[in-house]
mmCIF file of C-alpha atoms in Angstrom:
data_model
loop_
_atom_site.group_PDB
_atom_site.id
_atom_site.type_symbol
_atom_site.label_atom_id
_atom_site.label_comp_id
_atom_site.label_asym_id
_atom_site.label_seq_id
_atom_site.Cartn_x
_atom_site.Cartn_y
_atom_site.Cartn_z
ATOM 1 C CA UNK A 43 20.412 3.470 -18.902
ATOM 2 C CA UNK A 44 23.458 5.315 -17.545
ATOM 3 C CA UNK A 45 26.524 3.979 -15.799
ATOM 4 C CA UNK A 46 29.310 6.109 -14.355
ATOM 5 C CA UNK A 47 32.871 5.017 -14.966
ATOM 6 C CA UNK A 48 33.507 2.884 -11.853
ATOM 7 C CA UNK A 49 37.137 3.966 -11.665
ATOM 8 C CA UNK A 50 36.498 7.686 -11.721
ATOM 9 C CA UNK A 51 33.479 9.315 -10.128
ATOM 10 C CA UNK A 52 34.243 12.521 -12.036
ATOM 11 C CA UNK A 53 33.770 10.847 -15.417
ATOM 12 C CA UNK A 54 30.582 11.757 -17.277
ATOM 13 C CA UNK A 55 27.935 9.029 -17.388
ATOM 14 C CA UNK A 56 28.034 6.720 -20.401
ATOM 15 C CA UNK A 57 24.642 6.159 -22.040
ATOM 16 C CA UNK A 58 24.133 2.541 -23.091
ATOM 17 C CA UNK A 59 21.111 1.190 -24.915
ATOM 18 C CA UNK A 60 20.496 -2.083 -23.136
ATOM 19 C CA UNK A 61 17.878 -4.751 -23.753
ATOM 20 C CA UNK A 62 17.327 -8.383 -22.859
ATOM 21 C CA UNK A 63 18.188 -11.089 -25.371
ATOM 22 C CA UNK A 64 15.386 -12.993 -27.087
ATOM 23 C CA UNK A 65 15.702 -16.777 -27.590
ATOM 24 C CA UNK A 66 18.392 -17.506 -30.190
ATOM 25 C CA UNK A 67 19.759 -13.967 -30.166
ATOM 26 C CA UNK A 68 23.472 -13.681 -30.945
ATOM 27 C CA UNK A 69 25.954 -11.080 -29.739
ATOM 28 C CA UNK A 70 28.247 -9.143 -32.082
ATOM 29 C CA UNK A 71 30.825 -11.953 -31.968
ATOM 30 C CA UNK A 72 28.288 -14.538 -33.139
ATOM 31 C CA UNK A 73 27.863 -16.177 -29.719
ATOM 32 C CA UNK A 74 24.357 -17.382 -28.910
ATOM 33 C CA UNK A 75 23.029 -15.658 -25.812
ATOM 34 C CA UNK A 76 20.701 -17.218 -23.305
ATOM 35 C CA UNK A 77 17.246 -15.638 -23.047
ATOM 36 C CA UNK A 78 17.367 -12.635 -20.756
ATOM 37 C CA UNK A 79 21.088 -11.933 -21.066
ATOM 38 C CA UNK A 80 22.299 -8.378 -21.583
ATOM 39 C CA UNK A 81 22.343 -6.974 -25.129
ATOM 40 C CA UNK A 82 23.972 -3.638 -25.984
ATOM 41 C CA UNK A 83 23.220 -2.033 -29.326
ATOM 42 C CA UNK A 84 26.034 -1.286 -31.771
ATOM 43 C CA UNK A 85 25.026 2.370 -31.648
ATOM 44 C CA UNK A 86 25.739 2.512 -27.924
ATOM 45 C CA UNK A 87 29.136 0.828 -28.245
ATOM 46 C CA UNK A 88 32.322 2.614 -29.212
ATOM 47 C CA UNK A 89 35.070 4.713 -27.715
ATOM 48 C CA UNK A 90 32.908 5.827 -24.785
ATOM 49 C CA UNK A 91 32.441 2.183 -23.769
ATOM 50 C CA UNK A 92 36.162 1.431 -23.415
ATOM 51 C CA UNK A 93 36.366 2.217 -19.656
ATOM 52 C CA UNK A 94 33.553 -0.263 -19.009
ATOM 53 C CA UNK A 95 34.458 -3.002 -21.466
ATOM 54 C CA UNK A 96 36.535 -4.929 -18.907
ATOM 55 C CA UNK A 97 33.746 -4.734 -16.326
ATOM 56 C CA UNK A 98 30.482 -5.394 -18.125
ATOM 57 C CA UNK A 99 29.857 -9.000 -19.073
ATOM 58 C CA UNK A 100 26.992 -11.237 -19.989
ATOM 59 C CA UNK A 101 24.684 -11.728 -17.034
ATOM 60 C CA UNK A 102 25.587 -8.256 -15.734
ATOM 61 C CA UNK A 103 28.809 -9.490 -14.142
ATOM 62 C CA UNK A 104 32.029 -7.640 -13.617
ATOM 63 C CA UNK A 105 35.018 -8.803 -15.627
ATOM 64 C CA UNK A 106 38.605 -8.312 -14.473
ATOM 65 C CA UNK A 107 40.068 -4.877 -14.866
ATOM 66 C CA UNK A 108 43.461 -6.269 -13.861
ATOM 67 C CA UNK A 109 45.365 -9.567 -13.829
ATOM 68 C CA UNK A 110 48.403 -10.395 -11.698
ATOM 69 C CA UNK A 111 50.193 -12.724 -14.097
ATOM 70 C CA UNK A 112 53.283 -13.786 -12.158
ATOM 71 C CA UNK A 113 55.949 -14.726 -11.565
ATOM 72 C CA UNK A 114 55.803 -18.030 -9.668
ATOM 73 C CA UNK A 115 57.478 -17.745 -6.244
ATOM 74 C CA UNK A 116 57.872 -14.048 -6.913
ATOM 75 C CA UNK A 117 55.378 -12.576 -4.465
ATOM 76 C CA UNK A 118 52.345 -12.639 -6.752
ATOM 77 C CA UNK A 119 50.133 -14.253 -4.088
ATOM 78 C CA UNK A 120 50.888 -11.487 -1.608
ATOM 79 C CA UNK A 121 50.441 -8.779 -4.219
ATOM 80 C CA UNK A 122 47.133 -10.214 -5.433
ATOM 81 C CA UNK A 123 45.725 -10.497 -1.917
ATOM 82 C CA UNK A 124 46.933 -7.022 -0.936
ATOM 83 C CA UNK A 125 45.132 -5.541 -3.932
ATOM 84 C CA UNK A 126 41.856 -7.068 -2.721
ATOM 85 C CA UNK A 127 42.263 -5.333 0.639
ATOM 86 C CA UNK A 128 41.264 -2.131 -1.131
ATOM 87 C CA UNK A 129 37.585 -1.435 -0.335
ATOM 88 C CA UNK A 130 36.740 -0.837 -4.001
ATOM 89 C CA UNK A 131 38.169 -4.170 -5.195
ATOM 90 C CA UNK A 132 36.265 -7.461 -5.298
ATOM 91 C CA UNK A 133 37.509 -11.036 -5.728
ATOM 92 C CA UNK A 134 36.695 -13.918 -8.003
ATOM 93 C CA UNK A 135 34.777 -16.817 -6.502
ATOM 94 C CA UNK A 136 37.908 -18.907 -6.946
ATOM 95 C CA UNK A 137 39.810 -16.778 -4.460
ATOM 96 C CA UNK A 138 43.231 -15.835 -5.814
ATOM 97 C CA UNK A 139 42.397 -16.830 -9.376
ATOM 98 C CA UNK A 140 40.516 -19.046 -11.789
ATOM 99 C CA UNK A 141 43.427 -20.388 -13.872
ATOM 100 C CA UNK A 142 41.085 -19.878 -16.812
ATOM 101 C CA UNK A 143 43.647 -18.606 -19.305
ATOM 102 C CA UNK A 144 46.091 -21.436 -18.604
ATOM 103 C CA UNK A 145 44.681 -24.812 -17.468
ATOM 104 C CA UNK A 146 40.910 -24.168 -17.317
ATOM 105 C CA UNK A 147 40.421 -22.638 -20.745
ATOM 106 C CA UNK A 148 38.283 -25.580 -21.885
ATOM 107 C CA UNK A 149 35.604 -24.572 -19.364
ATOM 108 C CA UNK A 150 34.623 -21.703 -21.637
ATOM 109 C CA UNK A 151 34.198 -17.973 -21.265
ATOM 110 C CA UNK A 152 30.720 -18.237 -19.765
ATOM 111 C CA UNK A 153 32.206 -20.269 -16.888
ATOM 112 C CA UNK A 154 34.884 -17.611 -16.492
ATOM 113 C CA UNK A 155 32.389 -14.775 -16.246
ATOM 114 C CA UNK A 156 30.409 -16.708 -13.649
ATOM 115 C CA UNK A 157 33.399 -16.562 -11.308
ATOM 116 C CA UNK A 158 33.020 -12.807 -10.778
ATOM 117 C CA UNK A 159 30.488 -10.713 -8.847
ATOM 118 C CA UNK A 160 27.418 -9.238 -10.436
ATOM 119 C CA UNK A 161 27.416 -5.518 -11.056
ATOM 120 C CA UNK A 162 27.381 -3.906 -7.649
ATOM 121 C CA UNK A 163 28.056 -0.324 -6.641
ATOM 122 C CA UNK A 164 30.234 -1.551 -3.768
ATOM 123 C CA UNK A 165 32.904 -2.778 -6.226
ATOM 124 C CA UNK A 166 34.624 -0.590 -8.762
ATOM 125 C CA UNK A 167 37.098 -3.240 -9.865
ATOM 126 C CA UNK A 168 37.721 -6.971 -9.794
ATOM 127 C CA UNK A 169 40.688 -9.033 -10.861
ATOM 128 C CA UNK A 170 42.484 -12.300 -10.341
ATOM 129 C CA UNK A 171 45.939 -13.842 -10.340
ATOM 130 C CA UNK A 172 47.811 -16.803 -11.756
ATOM 131 C CA UNK A 173 51.617 -16.966 -11.903
ATOM 132 C CA UNK A 174 51.227 -19.441 -14.786
ATOM 133 C CA UNK A 175 49.592 -16.770 -16.995
ATOM 134 C CA UNK A 176 52.996 -15.204 -17.515
ATOM 135 C CA UNK A 177 54.684 -18.462 -18.534
ATOM 136 C CA UNK A 178 52.008 -20.516 -20.283
ATOM 137 C CA UNK A 179 52.612 -20.132 -24.040
ATOM 138 C CA UNK A 180 48.922 -19.691 -24.892
ATOM 139 C CA UNK A 181 47.801 -17.481 -22.001
ATOM 140 C CA UNK A 182 48.931 -14.010 -23.139
ATOM 141 C CA UNK A 183 47.101 -14.197 -26.478
ATOM 142 C CA UNK A 184 44.015 -15.682 -24.818
ATOM 143 C CA UNK A 185 43.980 -12.788 -22.362
ATOM 144 C CA UNK A 186 44.397 -10.241 -25.146
ATOM 145 C CA UNK A 187 41.543 -11.732 -27.165
ATOM 146 C CA UNK A 188 39.131 -11.827 -24.201
ATOM 147 C CA UNK A 189 40.175 -8.754 -22.191
ATOM 148 C CA UNK A 190 41.927 -6.263 -24.476
ATOM 149 C CA UNK A 191 41.697 -3.406 -21.953
ATOM 150 C CA UNK A 192 42.795 -5.355 -18.880
ATOM 151 C CA UNK A 193 45.764 -4.047 -16.912
ATOM 152 C CA UNK A 194 48.632 -6.466 -16.420
ATOM 153 C CA UNK A 195 50.649 -6.577 -13.184
ATOM 154 C CA UNK A 196 53.863 -8.575 -12.797
ATOM 155 C CA UNK A 197 55.825 -9.131 -9.607
ATOM 156 C CA UNK A 198 59.412 -10.140 -10.413
ATOM 157 C CA UNK A 199 61.865 -11.597 -7.928
ATOM 158 C CA UNK A 200 65.620 -12.047 -8.285
ATOM 159 C CA UNK A 201 65.630 -15.080 -10.622
ATOM 160 C CA UNK A 202 68.409 -16.808 -8.688
ATOM 161 C CA UNK A 203 66.412 -16.733 -5.443
ATOM 162 C CA UNK A 204 63.211 -17.479 -7.359
ATOM 163 C CA UNK A 205 64.613 -20.678 -8.888
ATOM 164 C CA UNK A 206 65.839 -21.899 -5.492
ATOM 165 C CA UNK A 207 62.477 -21.149 -3.869
ATOM 166 C CA UNK A 208 60.600 -22.755 -6.763
ATOM 167 C CA UNK A 209 62.496 -26.028 -6.358
ATOM 168 C CA UNK A 210 61.831 -26.112 -2.606
ATOM 169 C CA UNK A 211 58.150 -25.412 -3.272
ATOM 170 C CA UNK A 212 57.789 -28.301 -5.730
ATOM 171 C CA UNK A 213 59.724 -30.652 -3.454
ATOM 172 C CA UNK A 214 57.343 -29.852 -0.590
ATOM 173 C CA UNK A 215 54.317 -30.579 -2.803
ATOM 174 C CA UNK A 216 55.577 -33.850 -4.236
ATOM 175 C CA UNK A 217 56.186 -32.549 -7.764
ATOM 176 C CA UNK A 218 59.961 -32.957 -7.567
ATOM 177 C CA UNK A 219 62.282 -35.639 -6.197
ATOM 178 C CA UNK A 220 65.622 -34.541 -7.664
ATOM 179 C CA UNK A 221 68.156 -32.318 -5.916
ATOM 180 C CA UNK A 222 68.296 -28.720 -7.060
ATOM 181 C CA UNK A 223 71.574 -29.180 -8.920
ATOM 182 C CA UNK A 224 70.333 -32.350 -10.615
ATOM 183 C CA UNK A 225 67.044 -30.658 -11.548
ATOM 184 C CA UNK A 226 68.997 -27.826 -13.175
ATOM 185 C CA UNK A 227 70.993 -30.385 -15.151
ATOM 186 C CA UNK A 228 67.784 -32.128 -16.252
ATOM 187 C CA UNK A 229 65.839 -29.022 -17.169
ATOM 188 C CA UNK A 230 66.813 -28.791 -20.830
ATOM 189 C CA UNK A 231 65.807 -32.401 -21.515
ATOM 190 C CA UNK A 232 62.662 -32.123 -19.419
ATOM 191 C CA UNK A 233 61.450 -29.034 -21.284
ATOM 192 C CA UNK A 234 62.474 -30.148 -24.754
ATOM 193 C CA UNK A 235 59.416 -30.009 -27.014
ATOM 194 C CA UNK A 236 57.053 -29.101 -24.170
ATOM 195 C CA UNK A 237 56.110 -25.661 -25.460
ATOM 196 C CA UNK A 238 55.302 -27.021 -28.917
ATOM 197 C CA UNK A 239 53.183 -29.799 -27.418
ATOM 198 C CA UNK A 240 51.132 -27.290 -25.400
ATOM 199 C CA UNK A 241 50.501 -25.201 -28.494
ATOM 200 C CA UNK A 242 49.548 -28.256 -30.547
ATOM 201 C CA UNK A 243 47.326 -29.742 -27.837
ATOM 202 C CA UNK A 244 45.992 -27.250 -25.269
ATOM 203 C CA UNK A 245 44.746 -30.166 -23.150
ATOM 204 C CA UNK A 246 48.297 -31.493 -22.736
ATOM 205 C CA UNK A 247 49.155 -31.535 -19.010
ATOM 206 C CA UNK A 248 52.756 -30.272 -19.482
ATOM 207 C CA UNK A 249 53.969 -31.339 -16.044
ATOM 208 C CA UNK A 250 57.590 -30.445 -16.721
ATOM 209 C CA UNK A 251 56.754 -27.040 -18.200
ATOM 210 C CA UNK A 252 54.507 -26.131 -15.291
ATOM 211 C CA UNK A 253 56.547 -27.485 -12.367
ATOM 212 C CA UNK A 254 60.174 -27.965 -13.428
ATOM 213 C CA UNK A 255 61.122 -24.812 -15.363
ATOM 214 C CA UNK A 256 63.384 -23.467 -12.625
ATOM 215 C CA UNK A 257 65.727 -21.654 -15.019
ATOM 216 C CA UNK A 258 63.302 -20.882 -17.820
ATOM 217 C CA UNK A 259 60.752 -19.105 -15.626
ATOM 218 C CA UNK A 260 63.416 -16.509 -14.916
ATOM 219 C CA UNK A 261 63.617 -15.397 -18.556
ATOM 220 C CA UNK A 262 61.702 -12.287 -17.586
ATOM 221 C CA UNK A 263 62.578 -10.051 -20.530
ATOM 222 C CA UNK A 264 61.184 -12.539 -23.028
ATOM 223 C CA UNK A 265 57.933 -12.942 -21.089
ATOM 224 C CA UNK A 266 57.543 -9.212 -20.488
ATOM 225 C CA UNK A 267 58.140 -8.491 -24.169
ATOM 226 C CA UNK A 268 55.248 -10.779 -25.077
ATOM 227 C CA UNK A 269 52.859 -8.706 -22.939
ATOM 228 C CA UNK A 270 54.315 -5.441 -24.243
ATOM 229 C CA UNK A 271 53.721 -6.613 -27.796
ATOM 230 C CA UNK A 272 50.117 -7.580 -27.065
ATOM 231 C CA UNK A 273 49.028 -4.787 -24.718
ATOM 232 C CA UNK A 274 51.619 -2.018 -24.935
ATOM 233 C CA UNK A 275 54.030 -1.033 -22.132
ATOM 234 C CA UNK A 276 51.536 1.500 -20.750
ATOM 235 C CA UNK A 277 49.130 -1.332 -19.888
ATOM 236 C CA UNK A 278 51.736 -3.336 -17.945
ATOM 237 C CA UNK A 279 53.141 -2.602 -14.484
ATOM 238 C CA UNK A 280 56.216 -4.434 -13.182
ATOM 239 C CA UNK A 281 56.812 -4.514 -9.427
ATOM 240 C CA UNK A 282 60.091 -5.722 -7.999
ATOM 241 C CA UNK A 283 59.362 -8.377 -5.383
ATOM 242 C CA UNK A 284 62.138 -7.274 -3.051
ATOM 243 C CA UNK A 285 60.877 -3.684 -3.127
ATOM 244 C CA UNK A 286 57.321 -4.858 -2.476
ATOM 245 C CA UNK A 287 58.280 -6.559 0.779
ATOM 246 C CA UNK A 288 60.744 -3.858 1.842
ATOM 247 C CA UNK A 289 58.240 -1.024 1.290
ATOM 248 C CA UNK A 290 54.783 -2.573 0.953
ATOM 249 C CA UNK A 291 52.827 0.663 1.378
ATOM 250 C CA UNK A 292 54.946 2.567 -1.125
ATOM 251 C CA UNK A 293 54.719 -0.174 -3.737
ATOM 252 C CA UNK A 294 50.988 -0.666 -3.219
ATOM 253 C CA UNK A 295 50.520 3.066 -3.771
ATOM 254 C CA UNK A 296 52.093 2.525 -7.208
ATOM 255 C CA UNK A 297 49.838 -0.442 -7.903
ATOM 256 C CA UNK A 298 46.642 1.339 -6.851
ATOM 257 C CA UNK A 299 47.559 4.386 -8.913
ATOM 258 C CA UNK A 300 48.165 2.159 -11.949
ATOM 259 C CA UNK A 301 44.745 0.558 -11.436
ATOM 260 C CA UNK A 302 43.025 3.933 -11.187
ATOM 261 C CA UNK A 303 42.226 3.557 -7.492
ATOM 262 C CA UNK A 304 42.572 5.980 -4.622
ATOM 263 C CA UNK A 305 45.455 5.334 -2.185
ATOM 264 C CA UNK A 306 44.607 2.891 0.595
ATOM 265 C CA UNK A 307 46.587 1.869 3.646
ATOM 266 C CA UNK A 308 46.096 -1.458 5.376
ATOM 267 C CA UNK A 309 47.624 -3.033 8.475
ATOM 268 C CA UNK A 310 47.332 -6.508 6.888
ATOM 269 C CA UNK A 311 50.256 -6.338 4.449
ATOM 270 C CA UNK A 312 51.924 -9.549 5.584
ATOM 271 C CA UNK A 313 53.650 -11.966 3.165
ATOM 272 C CA UNK A 314 51.455 -14.786 1.901
ATOM 273 C CA UNK A 315 52.402 -18.281 0.761
ATOM 274 C CA UNK A 316 56.023 -18.025 1.886
ATOM 275 C CA UNK A 317 58.233 -21.121 1.832
ATOM 276 C CA UNK A 318 59.240 -22.788 5.044
ATOM 277 C CA UNK A 319 63.001 -22.530 5.731
ATOM 278 C CA UNK A 320 64.800 -24.553 3.066
ATOM 279 C CA UNK A 321 68.511 -23.867 3.566
ATOM 280 C CA UNK A 322 71.031 -22.220 1.296
ATOM 281 C CA UNK A 323 72.447 -23.183 -2.082
ATOM 282 C CA UNK A 324 76.119 -23.974 -2.452
ATOM 283 C CA UNK A 325 78.506 -21.220 -3.588
ATOM 284 C CA UNK A 326 79.176 -23.141 -6.813
ATOM 285 C CA UNK A 327 75.471 -23.342 -7.641
ATOM 286 C CA UNK A 328 74.994 -19.669 -6.801
ATOM 287 C CA UNK A 329 77.856 -18.721 -9.135
ATOM 288 C CA UNK A 330 76.371 -20.925 -11.866
ATOM 289 C CA UNK A 331 73.021 -19.159 -11.642
ATOM 290 C CA UNK A 332 74.564 -15.681 -11.473
ATOM 291 C CA UNK A 333 76.484 -16.394 -14.682
ATOM 292 C CA UNK A 334 73.320 -17.724 -16.301
ATOM 293 C CA UNK A 335 71.050 -14.830 -15.360
ATOM 294 C CA UNK A 336 73.368 -11.816 -15.635
ATOM 295 C CA UNK A 337 72.872 -11.316 -19.399
ATOM 296 C CA UNK A 338 69.140 -12.038 -19.075
ATOM 297 C CA UNK A 339 68.842 -9.484 -16.284
ATOM 298 C CA UNK A 340 70.660 -6.945 -18.440
ATOM 299 C CA UNK A 341 68.040 -7.473 -21.141
ATOM 300 C CA UNK A 342 65.268 -6.874 -18.616
ATOM 301 C CA UNK A 343 66.897 -3.737 -17.238
ATOM 302 C CA UNK A 344 66.869 -2.156 -20.708
ATOM 303 C CA UNK A 345 63.095 -2.567 -21.115
ATOM 304 C CA UNK A 346 60.427 0.144 -20.594
ATOM 305 C CA UNK A 347 59.046 0.385 -17.071
ATOM 306 C CA UNK A 348 61.990 -1.358 -15.385
ATOM 307 C CA UNK A 349 63.579 0.889 -12.766
ATOM 308 C CA UNK A 350 65.398 -1.751 -10.723
ATOM 309 C CA UNK A 351 68.187 -4.310 -11.017
ATOM 310 C CA UNK A 352 69.585 -7.236 -9.079
ATOM 311 C CA UNK A 353 73.250 -6.902 -8.168
ATOM 312 C CA UNK A 354 75.054 -10.004 -7.022
ATOM 313 C CA UNK A 355 77.817 -9.771 -4.432
ATOM 314 C CA UNK A 356 80.168 -12.612 -5.197
#
């Protein structure tokens, strides 16, 4: 059987020897396959299979070729939805994302694959998004183990504005009842030991880590370095949130090119999931956050693939 590379119609067809699994048959990782599931021989697997590895899955389903991994309140919802406006891109059944690699990992990989369309010529690519993938301590390695060829997209917003927006978001959803300044004061004690508890017990709910890390989520360089170490800088694209909303077509051209897709223009590039008006922070709080993030932003600016910076007018 032959399949053309779905990202490039000019690619030569890849010949795969495919059969149906017999009862009790195991794949090359030792996983027991259900009768009738797809089996590919070792002889047909290798370097020529790499372009398809992120798209062929058990049950003849597409697997993500890209993941939008964050950041929270950074524009990732808009970016993820704008990607799916491309006619060659399909969605997961869960809409924006499955949260598999963060809070739904116990559902298993078979559940994950079931969330994506079956092989269909109308889709060349599928993906999903979770802003928690970037921050959850177990997610990056889980992604690397399951989808080694997946392309990673990050959308990063000025961390000062992001923290302020994040607090308003959690207040509106009942996850926070402290003022912003008080929440900043409490953050160190709230997060103390949380990361270690998640690693020790993946089922741990980690409410503070997920909802109350207003400062910590803005440690972008540390989070980006984790993905660089696991995937390589060439497999990661960073989009500045402010640039995305100032020039949506120009930034989406970059994203589509990174994903191996033809340019596509849409008249539906409107911001998604924006906060309702929530006021302004005090000058003292703004100065506190600028002092906190300036050295962290300098670290980010020195990293591969970062061609932007946030400058604060005091």
